[in-house]
Amino acid sequence: MGNLESILDRFAIEGKIKEVKPLGNGLINDTYKAVTEGNAPDYVLQRINNAIFQDVDLLQHNIEAVTRHIRGKLEAAGEKDLDRKVLRFVPLKDSPKTYLLDDGKYWRVSVFIPDAFTYDTVDPKYSCFAGEAFGRFEAQLADIPDTLGETIPDFHNMELRARQLEEAVAADKAGRLKDPEVQSILAEMREHMEEMCLAERLHREGKLPKRICHCDTKVNNMMFDAEGRVLCVIDLDTVMPSFVFSDFGDFLRTAANAVAEDDPAIEKVAFRKEIFEAFAKGYVKEASAFLTPVEKDNLPYGTLLFPFMQAVRFFADYLNGDTYYKIKYPEHNLVRTRNQMALFHSVLANMDYMKKYIASL
Ligand code: GN1
Ligand code: MG
């Protein structure tokens, strides 16, 4: 039995494993698909990156609470096909825990959702579906009885990301600061830093609440069925209390960009307004039940914040010598930074338009 098979064998799965192969393209965890023989479901095996998610027990506590709560709501609403509409994590054979610590590595297993698709780009119709789905996800979790912890403390806190950037600059671990391009990116980021920390200020003034958000609403973290309807939201590691801008902004950061976040052709980076409009419409429809005026009015700021925050995070990692995000070549994080800053400018040019559009909803 191979190593991955012997890990799977510790979980209470059905059927006999036929094959285990890599799955997806996440930047943080290692993910595999375990194909079983016969009628048993297939499974997703993941090694949790515990350098990044340092409290795996809290992480799985959050995920179990979230999936239990959503499953309960779907059941109460008489939904069928539950295993395609909410993730199900498999316990260990000898304990109710849904993760395994083996030789310093953390593993978990969930049921693979059959006949489901993820996309790296969407058209306006799918974008609207996605807006509804993330709005509904937040609405479903608005009355969760469990207390969820922050699996990465201050994950989307721009003030923290600003401090981490300045720490990376001060240490200059990879000796990359001497590059004139790096200097000019840094100057530009510093220029916008204060205005981008608006959410933290509003929160301190008691004007902006934290709610349970997904916090990694990349377009490919949503599963669709063959007809294009949303089945469920995946990649729940970062579900935690945050500002609604997290989910709104991060989806548009990925879906409304005309190219991928690491496309080196930055002249092709552009903010696709039709994707913004469709997503905003779907999201506001489902979220209007709980959104406050301050949250709604600042959705354009949230749209601007996420390319900026992501640029700062990629850039800090570049300065630190690429210790956080998986990279495929040495300049990868710099290319990502350029791309996200170009998107930031494209969104910035559309602020007035976005404000008018949101006000019209
Ligand atoms: C990471 O899990 P994955 O690879 O979808 C990151 C996100 C970033 C994203 C950028 C825990 O997401 O915050 O937006 O890369 N997740 C974590 O592609 O840092
Ligand atoms: Mg992902």
Coordinates of C-alpha atoms and ligand atoms in Angstrom, one line a residue, residues 25-28 52-53 152 155-156 215-216 218 221 235 238 250 253 261 310 313-314 324-325, ligand 1:
N25 CA -4.4 23.9 -8.5
G26 CA -4.7 25.4 -5.0
L27 CA -1.7 27.5 -3.8
I28 CA -1.8 26.3 -0.2
I52 CA -0.3 28.4 7.3
F53 CA -3.2 26.9 9.2
I152 CA -5.6 32.7 10.2
F155 CA -6.5 37.2 7.6
H156 CA -8.1 40.0 5.6
C215 CA -12.8 34.6 2.7
D216 CA -11.5 32.7 -0.3
K218 CA -12.0 32.7 -5.9
N221 CA -14.0 27.7 -5.3
D235 CA -12.5 25.3 0.1
T238 CA -10.9 30.3 5.6
D250 CA -12.2 38.4 -3.8
R253 CA -10.8 40.1 -8.1
E261 CA -4.1 36.6 -11.6
Q310 CA -3.6 40.6 -2.9
R313 CA 0.5 39.9 -0.1
F314 CA 2.2 38.6 -3.3
Y324 CA 4.1 31.4 1.4
Y325 CA 2.6 31.0 -2.1
Ligands
GN1_1 C1 -4.6 31.2 -1.7 O1 -6.3 28.3 -1.2 P1 -6.0 29.1 -2.5 O2 -4.8 28.7 -3.2 O3 -7.3 29.2 -3.3 C2 -4.8 32.2 -0.4 C3 -5.9 33.2 -0.8 C4 -5.4 34.0 -2.0 C5 -5.1 33.1 -3.1 C6 -4.5 33.8 -4.3 C7 -5.1 30.6 3.0 O4 -5.8 30.6 -2.0 O5 -6.0 34.1 0.3 O6 -6.3 34.9 -2.3 O7 -4.2 32.0 -2.8 N1 -5.2 31.4 0.7 C8 -4.6 31.5 1.9 O8 -4.6 33.0 -5.4 O9 -3.7 32.3 2.1

